[in-house]
Tab-separated table of C-alpha atoms in Angstrom:
chain	number	residue	atom	x	y	z
A	1	MET	CA	-16.300	-14.996	33.990
A	2	TYR	CA	-20.672	-15.353	34.390
A	3	THR	CA	-22.903	-16.587	32.228
A	4	LEU	CA	-23.397	-13.854	29.465
A	5	ASN	CA	-27.098	-13.170	29.367
A	6	LYS	CA	-29.400	-12.525	25.588
A	7	CYS	CA	-31.628	-9.679	25.444
A	8	LEU	CA	-34.972	-10.446	26.773
A	9	VAL	CA	-36.284	-9.747	22.826
A	10	HIS	CA	-36.862	-13.244	21.570
A	11	SER	CA	-35.010	-12.162	17.912
A	12	CYS	CA	-32.642	-10.276	19.125
A	13	LYS	CA	-28.565	-11.445	19.565
A	14	ASN	CA	-27.292	-9.108	21.797
A	15	LEU	CA	-26.360	-9.133	25.120
A	16	ALA	CA	-28.333	-8.444	27.528
A	17	LEU	CA	-26.870	-5.454	30.038
A	18	SER	CA	-26.126	-6.476	33.771
A	19	THR	CA	-28.951	-5.911	36.762
A	20	PHE	CA	-28.479	-4.627	40.124
A	21	ASP	CA	-30.711	-4.894	43.236
A	22	GLU	CA	-31.822	-2.376	45.465
A	23	ASP	CA	-28.255	-2.479	46.759
A	24	GLY	CA	-26.498	-1.649	43.625
A	25	ASN	CA	-25.132	-4.886	43.318
A	26	ILE	CA	-25.241	-7.261	40.179
A	27	THR	CA	-27.410	-9.457	39.904
A	28	ASP	CA	-28.035	-12.669	37.631
A	29	LYS	CA	-31.578	-11.395	36.424
A	30	GLN	CA	-32.128	-11.519	32.505
A	31	ASN	CA	-31.886	-8.049	31.062
A	32	TYR	CA	-33.111	-6.364	28.007
A	33	CYS	CA	-29.533	-5.130	25.344
A	34	LEU	CA	-28.807	-1.408	25.225
A	35	ASP	CA	-31.258	-1.257	21.929
A	36	HIS	CA	-34.674	-2.765	23.881
A	37	ILE	CA	-34.348	-1.802	27.268
A	38	PRO	CA	-37.099	0.903	28.309
A	39	ASP	CA	-34.501	3.517	30.304
A	40	PRO	CA	-31.177	3.270	29.070
A	41	GLY	CA	-30.140	6.429	30.898
A	42	LYS	CA	-31.053	4.467	34.339
A	43	VAL	CA	-29.218	1.652	33.461
A	44	LYS	CA	-26.015	3.677	32.093
A	45	GLU	CA	-26.479	5.537	35.527
A	46	GLN	CA	-26.498	2.043	37.691
A	47	ILE	CA	-23.272	1.175	35.948
A	48	TYR	CA	-21.390	4.078	36.337
A	49	ASN	CA	-22.168	4.588	39.722
A	50	TYR	CA	-21.169	0.434	40.193
A	51	ILE	CA	-17.569	1.806	38.278
A	52	LYS	CA	-17.183	4.310	40.371
A	53	THR	CA	-18.254	2.389	44.357
A	54	HIS	CA	-16.233	-0.681	43.571
A	55	ASP	CA	-12.829	-1.252	43.094
A	56	VAL	CA	-12.850	-4.904	42.184
A	57	ILE	CA	-15.727	-5.120	39.063
A	58	VAL	CA	-16.410	-9.049	38.487
A	59	GLY	CA	-19.058	-9.873	35.740
A	60	LEU	CA	-20.444	-6.743	34.179
A	61	ASN	CA	-21.921	-6.407	31.339
A	62	THR	CA	-22.318	-3.097	29.933
A	63	ALA	CA	-22.239	-4.435	26.168
A	64	GLY	CA	-22.482	-0.795	23.422
A	65	ILE	CA	-22.624	1.387	26.359
A	66	THR	CA	-20.231	4.849	25.995
A	67	PHE	CA	-17.816	5.845	28.807
A	68	ALA	CA	-17.089	9.216	28.707
A	69	ASP	CA	-14.677	11.298	30.623
A	70	ILE	CA	-14.033	8.597	33.241
A	71	ASP	CA	-11.443	7.701	35.723
A	72	LEU	CA	-10.399	3.890	36.229
A	73	THR	CA	-7.546	4.205	38.179
A	74	ASP	CA	-6.496	1.029	40.253
A	75	LYS	CA	-9.696	-0.616	39.252
A	76	ARG	CA	-9.807	-3.937	38.523
A	77	PHE	CA	-11.930	-5.800	36.141
A	78	TYR	CA	-12.556	-9.554	35.967
A	79	GLY	CA	-14.592	-11.107	33.359
A	80	CYS	CA	-16.352	-8.213	32.020
A	81	ASN	CA	-17.908	-7.239	29.033
A	82	PHE	CA	-17.309	-4.091	27.314
A	83	GLN	CA	-18.136	-5.557	23.525
A	84	HIS	CA	-18.789	-2.354	20.808
A	85	CYS	CA	-18.771	0.632	24.022
A	86	THR	CA	-17.071	3.660	23.675
A	87	PHE	CA	-14.764	5.103	25.408
A	88	THR	CA	-13.639	8.832	25.428
A	89	ASN	CA	-11.224	10.831	27.465
A	90	LEU	CA	-10.787	7.328	29.550
A	91	HIS	CA	-8.051	8.232	32.622
A	92	SER	CA	-6.219	5.432	34.528
A	93	ASN	CA	-3.133	4.253	36.129
A	94	GLY	CA	-3.285	0.988	37.073
A	95	LEU	CA	-5.919	-0.953	35.737
A	96	ARG	CA	-6.185	-4.651	35.845
A	97	SER	CA	-8.372	-6.919	33.915
A	98	ARG	CA	-8.057	-10.349	33.484
A	99	MET	CA	-10.726	-12.391	30.964
A	100	SER	CA	-12.623	-9.437	30.422
A	101	MET	CA	-14.234	-8.493	26.012
A	102	PHE	CA	-13.573	-5.305	24.611
A	103	ASP	CA	-14.410	-6.901	20.948
A	104	PHE	CA	-15.167	-4.194	18.777
A	105	ALA	CA	-14.775	-1.417	21.072
A	106	VAL	CA	-13.700	1.801	20.660
A	107	PHE	CA	-10.843	3.903	22.585
A	108	SER	CA	-10.496	7.589	21.699
A	109	ASP	CA	-8.200	9.645	23.381
A	110	CYS	CA	-7.489	7.609	26.321
A	111	THR	CA	-4.539	7.580	28.415
A	112	LEU	CA	-3.760	3.688	29.896
A	113	LEU	CA	-0.969	4.040	31.731
A	114	ASN	CA	1.005	1.059	33.841
A	115	CYS	CA	-2.046	-1.485	33.202
A	116	ASN	CA	-2.421	-4.786	33.791
A	117	MET	CA	-3.803	-6.428	31.025
A	118	GLN	CA	-3.841	-10.512	30.399
A	119	PHE	CA	-5.975	-12.851	28.741
A	120	THR	CA	-8.281	-10.137	27.476
A	121	SER	CA	-9.823	-9.386	24.230
A	122	PHE	CA	-9.744	-6.130	22.246
A	123	GLY	CA	-10.167	-7.960	18.469
A	124	GLY	CA	-11.488	-5.249	15.995
A	125	CYS	CA	-11.454	-2.448	18.064
A	126	THR	CA	-10.489	1.240	17.012
A	127	PHE	CA	-7.430	2.690	18.965
A	128	SER	CA	-7.519	6.648	18.252
A	129	HIS	CA	-4.788	8.335	20.409
A	130	THR	CA	-4.719	5.935	22.949
A	131	LEU	CA	-1.768	4.971	25.188
A	132	PHE	CA	-1.146	2.203	26.761
A	133	THR	CA	2.526	3.291	28.385
A	134	GLY	CA	4.359	0.642	30.493
A	135	SER	CA	1.955	-1.776	30.736
A	136	ASP	CA	1.395	-5.575	31.095
A	137	MET	CA	-0.267	-6.808	28.103
A	138	VAL	CA	0.293	-10.325	28.093
A	139	GLN	CA	-1.087	-13.185	25.757
A	140	ASN	CA	-4.127	-10.267	24.694
A	141	ASN	CA	-5.955	-10.440	21.226
A	142	PHE	CA	-5.521	-7.351	19.297
A	143	ASN	CA	-6.507	-9.412	16.062
A	144	GLY	CA	-8.093	-6.745	13.458
A	145	MET	CA	-7.521	-3.395	15.273
A	146	GLN	CA	-6.878	-0.451	14.123
A	147	SER	CA	-4.770	1.662	15.727
A	148	PHE	CA	-4.262	5.597	15.182
A	149	GLN	CA	-1.520	8.160	16.676
A	150	SER	CA	-1.632	5.314	19.538
A	151	SER	CA	1.408	4.013	22.067
A	152	PHE	CA	2.130	0.778	23.004
A	153	ASP	CA	5.807	2.345	24.421
A	154	ASP	CA	7.567	0.158	27.531
A	155	SER	CA	4.899	-2.556	27.344
A	156	ASP	CA	5.300	-6.125	27.648
A	157	LEU	CA	2.702	-7.585	24.794
A	158	TYR	CA	4.383	-11.318	25.176
A	159	ASN	CA	2.225	-14.080	23.385
A	160	SER	CA	-0.449	-11.182	22.268
A	161	ARG	CA	-1.877	-11.115	18.845
A	162	PHE	CA	-1.721	-8.350	15.856
A	163	ILE	CA	-3.443	-10.364	13.141
A	164	ARG	CA	-4.886	-8.180	10.354
A	165	ALA	CA	-4.556	-5.178	12.311
A	166	ARG	CA	-4.191	-1.924	10.643
A	167	LEU	CA	-1.045	0.320	12.383
A	168	VAL	CA	-1.218	3.961	11.717
A	169	ASN	CA	1.472	5.965	13.629
A	170	THR	CA	1.988	3.577	16.237
A	171	SER	CA	4.938	3.400	18.686
A	172	PHE	CA	5.775	-0.201	19.857
A	173	ARG	CA	9.599	1.061	21.777
A	174	ASN	CA	11.119	-0.985	24.289
A	175	CYS	CA	8.064	-3.288	24.338
A	176	ASN	CA	8.786	-6.991	25.333
A	177	ILE	CA	7.406	-8.613	21.619
A	178	LYS	CA	8.734	-12.169	22.547
A	179	LYS	CA	5.794	-14.612	21.016
A	180	THR	CA	3.646	-11.339	19.633
A	181	MET	CA	2.152	-12.260	16.263
A	182	PHE	CA	2.034	-9.484	13.766
A	183	LEU	CA	0.741	-11.332	10.661
A	184	ASP	CA	-1.118	-9.595	7.510
A	185	CYS	CA	-0.786	-6.307	9.511
A	186	ARG	CA	-1.013	-3.044	7.493
A	187	GLN	CA	1.593	-0.836	8.713
A	188	GLU	CA	1.977	3.285	7.902
A	189	ASN	CA	5.206	4.944	9.895
A	190	VAL	CA	5.075	2.554	12.790
A	191	SER	CA	8.183	2.241	15.028
A	192	PHE	CA	9.337	-0.819	17.342
A	193	LYS	CA	12.729	0.599	17.980
A	194	MET	CA	14.374	-0.734	20.910
A	195	SER	CA	11.924	-4.183	21.184
A	196	ASN	CA	13.047	-7.448	20.542
A	197	THR	CA	11.346	-7.724	17.058
A	198	ARG	CA	13.619	-10.876	16.562
A	199	GLU	CA	11.620	-12.892	19.279
A	200	ALA	CA	8.223	-11.764	16.937
A	201	VAL	CA	6.535	-13.479	14.404
A	202	PHE	CA	5.812	-10.890	11.343
A	203	ASP	CA	5.720	-14.172	8.668
A	204	ARG	CA	3.642	-16.834	8.461
A	205	GLY	CA	6.090	-19.804	7.353
A	206	GLY	CA	9.463	-16.989	7.327
A	207	SER	CA	9.561	-15.610	4.317
A	208	ALA	CA	8.710	-17.208	0.424
A	209	LEU	CA	13.440	-16.595	-0.199
A	210	PHE	CA	14.029	-18.813	2.646
A	211	GLN	CA	11.323	-20.995	2.077
A	212	GLY	CA	12.763	-21.565	-1.571
A	213	VAL	CA	9.630	-20.949	-3.117
A	214	ASP	CA	8.296	-18.128	-4.731
A	215	GLN	CA	4.299	-16.772	-4.507
A	216	THR	CA	3.230	-18.846	-7.572
A	217	GLY	CA	4.637	-21.987	-6.446
A	218	GLY	CA	7.880	-22.111	-8.259
A	219	ALA	CA	11.087	-22.592	-6.381
A	220	VAL	CA	13.460	-19.436	-6.152
A	221	PHE	CA	17.366	-19.595	-6.983
B	1	MET	CA	-20.743	-19.673	36.200
B	2	LYS	CA	-18.142	-18.581	37.063
B	3	ILE	CA	-14.930	-19.271	34.562
B	4	TYR	CA	-11.215	-19.335	36.154
B	5	PHE	CA	-7.918	-19.248	33.840
B	6	HIS	CA	-4.665	-21.209	34.519
B	7	LEU	CA	-1.482	-20.867	31.689
B	8	ASN	CA	0.348	-23.950	31.784
B	9	LEU	CA	3.798	-22.846	31.373
B	10	SER	CA	4.639	-26.635	30.898
B	11	GLY	CA	3.136	-26.605	27.229
B	12	PHE	CA	2.009	-23.031	26.949
B	13	SER	CA	-1.478	-24.409	27.022
B	14	ASN	CA	-4.551	-22.738	28.579
B	15	CYS	CA	-6.296	-24.635	31.693
B	16	TYR	CA	-9.787	-23.487	32.432
B	17	VAL	CA	-12.058	-23.751	35.767
B	18	ILE	CA	-15.406	-23.859	35.533
B	19	ALA	CA	-17.602	-23.595	38.739
B	20	ASN	CA	-20.633	-23.178	39.312
B	21	GLU	CA	-21.468	-21.284	42.852
B	22	VAL	CA	-24.452	-22.152	43.675
B	23	ILE	CA	-24.234	-25.933	44.181
B	24	LYS	CA	-20.295	-25.802	45.019
B	25	GLU	CA	-19.171	-28.272	42.390
B	26	ALA	CA	-16.612	-27.641	39.695
B	27	VAL	CA	-15.514	-29.445	35.931
B	28	ILE	CA	-11.830	-28.452	34.574
B	29	ILE	CA	-10.961	-28.302	30.547
B	30	ASP	CA	-8.273	-29.315	29.771
B	31	PRO	CA	-6.163	-29.911	33.124
B	32	GLY	CA	-2.263	-29.916	30.928
B	33	GLN	CA	-0.498	-29.381	34.663
B	34	ILE	CA	-2.270	-29.249	37.684
B	35	THR	CA	-0.601	-26.649	39.999
B	36	GLU	CA	-1.111	-25.495	43.525
B	37	GLU	CA	-3.055	-22.718	42.349
B	38	ILE	CA	-5.618	-24.793	40.726
B	39	ILE	CA	-5.762	-27.199	44.024
B	40	ASP	CA	-6.090	-24.543	46.310
B	41	LYS	CA	-8.795	-22.640	43.534
B	42	ILE	CA	-10.783	-25.870	44.278
B	43	GLU	CA	-9.962	-26.300	47.751
B	44	SER	CA	-10.141	-22.413	49.355
B	45	ASP	CA	-13.696	-22.537	47.966
B	46	SER	CA	-15.086	-26.042	48.963
B	47	TYR	CA	-15.637	-26.942	45.061
B	48	LYS	CA	-16.615	-30.765	44.413
B	49	LEU	CA	-14.624	-31.288	41.612
B	50	THR	CA	-17.284	-33.633	39.522
B	51	GLY	CA	-15.800	-33.833	35.464
B	52	VAL	CA	-13.196	-33.414	33.933
B	53	PHE	CA	-13.370	-32.965	29.706
B	54	ILE	CA	-10.469	-33.263	27.222
B	55	THR	CA	-10.611	-31.428	23.639
B	56	HIS	CA	-7.884	-33.872	22.547
B	57	ASN	CA	-5.443	-36.147	23.822
B	58	HIS	CA	-2.422	-33.837	23.613
B	59	GLY	CA	0.071	-33.920	26.413
B	60	SER	CA	-0.086	-30.029	26.986
B	61	HIS	CA	-4.180	-30.769	27.415
B	62	VAL	CA	-4.708	-34.079	29.444
B	63	HIS	CA	-0.895	-34.525	31.615
B	64	GLY	CA	-2.020	-33.193	34.975
B	65	LEU	CA	-4.740	-35.604	34.694
B	66	LYS	CA	-2.774	-38.281	36.571
B	67	THR	CA	-2.118	-35.961	39.728
B	68	LEU	CA	-6.082	-35.021	39.310
B	69	ARG	CA	-6.924	-38.192	39.907
B	70	LYS	CA	-5.176	-38.881	42.369
B	71	ILE	CA	-6.614	-36.231	44.464
B	72	TYR	CA	-10.552	-36.019	43.387
B	73	THR	CA	-12.846	-38.784	41.633
B	74	PRO	CA	-14.163	-36.595	38.814
B	75	LYS	CA	-16.116	-38.000	35.618
B	76	ILE	CA	-13.739	-37.366	32.643
B	77	TYR	CA	-15.316	-36.871	29.246
B	78	ALA	CA	-12.943	-37.309	26.400
B	79	ALA	CA	-13.557	-38.604	22.682
B	80	ASP	CA	-10.285	-40.968	23.074
B	81	TRP	CA	-10.705	-43.686	25.411
B	82	GLU	CA	-6.973	-43.722	25.834
B	83	VAL	CA	-7.449	-40.502	28.031
B	84	ALA	CA	-8.265	-42.311	31.143
B	85	GLY	CA	-8.643	-46.169	29.837
B	86	ASN	CA	-11.735	-47.609	31.531
B	87	ASP	CA	-12.522	-44.834	33.386
B	88	THR	CA	-13.187	-42.446	30.525
B	89	ASN	CA	-16.581	-41.690	29.431
B	90	VAL	CA	-15.838	-41.361	25.657
B	91	ILE	CA	-17.897	-39.354	24.048
B	92	THR	CA	-18.616	-39.280	19.719
B	93	GLY	CA	-20.939	-36.553	17.784
B	94	ASP	CA	-22.328	-33.872	19.145
B	95	GLY	CA	-24.654	-33.688	22.057
B	96	LYS	CA	-25.084	-32.886	26.353
B	97	VAL	CA	-23.892	-33.723	29.099
B	98	ARG	CA	-25.351	-32.176	32.590
B	99	ILE	CA	-22.852	-32.291	35.169
B	100	ALA	CA	-22.497	-29.814	38.221
B	101	GLY	CA	-25.139	-27.966	37.470
B	102	LEU	CA	-24.167	-27.163	34.118
B	103	THR	CA	-25.449	-28.128	30.837
B	104	VAL	CA	-22.127	-28.919	28.667
B	105	ARG	CA	-23.336	-29.212	25.313
B	106	TYR	CA	-19.680	-30.933	22.894
B	107	MET	CA	-19.073	-31.051	19.719
B	108	ALA	CA	-17.090	-33.448	17.374
B	109	LEU	CA	-14.952	-30.934	15.140
B	110	PRO	CA	-11.509	-33.341	13.787
B	111	GLY	CA	-9.004	-31.824	11.877
B	112	HIS	CA	-6.541	-31.028	14.418
B	113	THR	CA	-6.755	-34.179	15.795
B	114	ALA	CA	-9.331	-37.097	15.155
B	115	ASP	CA	-10.492	-37.008	18.544
B	116	SER	CA	-11.004	-33.278	18.498
B	117	MET	CA	-13.796	-32.275	20.682
B	118	VAL	CA	-14.998	-28.527	21.232
B	119	TYR	CA	-17.155	-27.522	24.751
B	120	LYS	CA	-19.796	-24.765	24.600
B	121	ILE	CA	-20.809	-24.060	28.622
B	122	GLY	CA	-23.377	-20.650	28.842
B	123	ASN	CA	-22.062	-18.303	26.286
B	124	VAL	CA	-18.602	-19.786	26.335
B	125	ILE	CA	-17.323	-22.433	23.307
B	126	PHE	CA	-14.058	-24.267	24.745
B	127	THR	CA	-11.975	-24.687	21.100
B	128	GLY	CA	-8.668	-26.480	22.205
B	129	ASP	CA	-6.705	-26.376	19.528
B	130	THR	CA	-9.238	-26.725	16.577
B	131	LEU	CA	-9.299	-22.350	16.615
B	132	SER	CA	-7.653	-19.996	18.246
B	133	ALA	CA	-7.266	-16.398	18.277
B	134	GLY	CA	-6.893	-15.665	14.559
B	135	LYS	CA	-5.934	-18.881	13.080
B	136	ILE	CA	-7.171	-22.306	13.147
B	137	GLY	CA	-5.356	-25.533	14.896
B	138	THR	CA	-2.505	-27.522	12.266
B	139	THR	CA	-2.700	-30.051	10.688
B	140	ASN	CA	-0.631	-32.882	8.847
B	141	SER	CA	-2.504	-33.530	5.718
B	142	LYS	CA	-4.367	-30.406	3.276
B	143	TYR	CA	-7.327	-32.743	3.411
B	144	SER	CA	-7.274	-33.078	7.396
B	145	GLU	CA	-7.159	-29.220	7.104
B	146	PHE	CA	-10.205	-28.788	4.869
B	147	ILE	CA	-12.643	-31.193	7.299
B	148	LEU	CA	-11.236	-28.879	10.127
B	149	ARG	CA	-12.399	-25.710	8.024
B	150	ASN	CA	-15.616	-27.285	7.027
B	151	ASN	CA	-16.270	-28.061	10.600
B	152	ILE	CA	-15.501	-24.970	12.031
B	153	GLU	CA	-17.403	-22.903	9.881
B	154	ARG	CA	-20.847	-25.363	10.320
B	155	LYS	CA	-20.285	-25.799	13.940
B	156	ILE	CA	-18.384	-22.673	15.483
B	157	PHE	CA	-19.376	-19.841	13.060
B	158	SER	CA	-23.197	-20.408	12.789
B	159	GLN	CA	-23.025	-19.124	17.101
B	160	GLN	CA	-23.906	-16.021	17.619
B	161	ASP	CA	-21.342	-13.055	16.992
B	162	ALA	CA	-21.086	-11.983	21.107
B	163	THR	CA	-19.855	-16.062	21.915
B	164	VAL	CA	-16.437	-16.009	23.301
B	165	ILE	CA	-13.796	-18.360	22.427
B	166	MET	CA	-11.802	-19.779	25.344
B	167	PRO	CA	-9.015	-21.307	23.516
B	168	GLY	CA	-6.584	-24.212	24.090
B	169	HIS	CA	-3.615	-21.942	23.290
B	170	GLY	CA	-3.248	-18.111	23.684
B	171	PRO	CA	-5.605	-15.200	24.166
B	172	PRO	CA	-9.520	-14.981	23.886
B	173	SER	CA	-11.574	-14.137	21.188
B	174	CYS	CA	-15.023	-14.309	20.291
B	175	VAL	CA	-16.937	-15.720	17.131
B	176	GLY	CA	-17.584	-12.235	15.421
B	177	VAL	CA	-14.058	-11.604	15.339
B	178	GLU	CA	-12.722	-15.038	14.533
B	179	LYS	CA	-15.641	-14.667	11.168
B	180	LEU	CA	-13.813	-11.260	10.406
B	181	PHE	CA	-10.307	-11.194	10.557
B	182	ASN	CA	-9.164	-15.292	10.963
B	183	LEU	CA	-6.257	-16.033	8.631
B	184	ASP	CA	-7.388	-19.078	7.800
B	185	ILE	CA	-10.667	-18.681	7.171
B	186	ALA	CA	-11.425	-15.275	5.951
B	187	HIS	CA	-15.057	-14.702	5.642
B	188	VAL	CA	-15.315	-11.416	4.193
B	189	SER	CA	-13.306	-9.382	2.187
B	190	GLU	CA	-10.110	-7.596	3.571
B	191	LYS	CA	-11.395	-4.171	2.141
B	192	GLU	CA	-14.977	-4.807	3.997
B	193	ALA	CA	-13.082	-6.043	6.984
B	194	VAL	CA	-10.483	-3.415	7.544
B	195	PRO	CA	-12.047	-0.376	6.251
B	196	VAL	CA	-9.185	2.023	4.920
B	197	ILE	CA	-9.719	5.489	6.270
B	198	PRO	CA	-7.875	7.781	4.476
B	199	LEU	CA	-5.204	9.566	6.020
B	200	SER	CA	-6.493	13.198	5.526
B	201	ASP	CA	-9.655	12.396	7.586
B	202	LYS	CA	-7.314	12.385	11.040
C-alpha cells in the first residue's frame, strides 16, 4: 500500500485521488480530492482506463468515485483505497483484493462471485442486492455494515468481523464462520443454514445465563 | 512506501513489513514469527532491514525477533528494555524516529500492557493490541481499561477519519469506522451510527 496523500487544499481532510503520468501509470504526485479537483470527469476517465487496461492494480486511490456497469473479472487490487465509493451494477468473477479499503462504500446490484478478498475493510458499507457467493473473505472487516437482500452463501468468512452490523434478508448458508464475530448485530430474516455457527462468536462473554449474572448485575438462580 | 502484511499462524498476530522502494530499505513491525515468506520478500527485493518496531512485549508479537537478529542487525525500538536487552532502543512517551527514509511517529498507549506503543507511518497507524476492528485491547483491571479508552480517544480518534488502522490481530479498519462502530468506545448513539431504513422503503 502506498502513502495515501491528502488533498492539496489545506483545510480539506479528504484523501487525494491518484495521479497518472503520460503513459497512464500511477504516480506519487500530490493531487486534489474529488470535491476540489478542477476536472473530475477527466480523472474518472483515467481511473476507469487504468482499471480496464491493468489486471494487477496497486495503490490506486479513488475515494468518492462512482463506478457503474463495470466488469472486474480476474482483476487484482492490492492496497487500494475505495472509501466512500459507490458501486452500481458491478460484475466480477474471481476478483482478488488484499489490504484494500472500501469503508463507507455503497454496493448496489453487484455480483462478486468467487472473489478472494483478504485483510480488506468494508466498515460502514451498505450492500443492497449484492452477491458474494462462493468467495474467500478471510479476515475482513464488515463492522457497521448494512446489508439488504444480499448473499454470502458458500463463502469462507474466517476471522471476519460483523460487529454492530445490520443484516436484513441476508444469507450466510454453508459458510465457514469460524472465529467470525457477529457482536451487537441486528438481524432480520438472516439464514445461517449449514454454516458452522458453533465456531462463530455471537455473544461477547457468553449469555447472561451462563455467566450467572443478569443485565442489572444481580445473580441469576 | 509499500506495506506487506503477514499473518503469523502461531499466535494469529499480524506482522507488517514497511518498505521504502526508493532507497531499498525496510522496517518490520511486530515480528511474531519470521517465516521463509518474510525473508524471501526482504531478499528478493534487496531491501536492507534497518529497523524493528515492537508494539508490546507479548510472545505473539516478538517471538520472531530472535530469528531476525541472527540474520540482520536492525535497530530495535520498544518501550520495554527486556525485548532485546541492551540492543533495545527504549522509547517512551510520544515522539518520532527517522529511519529507512520514513518518519515513524510513536505514541505510548498503556492499558493493554504498560509498554504498549502505537506507530504511525504516513497515513497508517499500527495499533498492536491496543485497538482492533470493533474492539479495544483486553486489560486486567477496570482502571487499565479506563486509561486505555482515554488514550485511544485522545491519541487515535484525534487523527483524520480516513487514517488506516492496522491492528496486531484481526482485520484492518480506519479511524472513522472505529469512532462510529467500536463496541467499547461508542462515540455516537446506535441510532446515528446505523440509520434505520423502514422495511417498506426497500
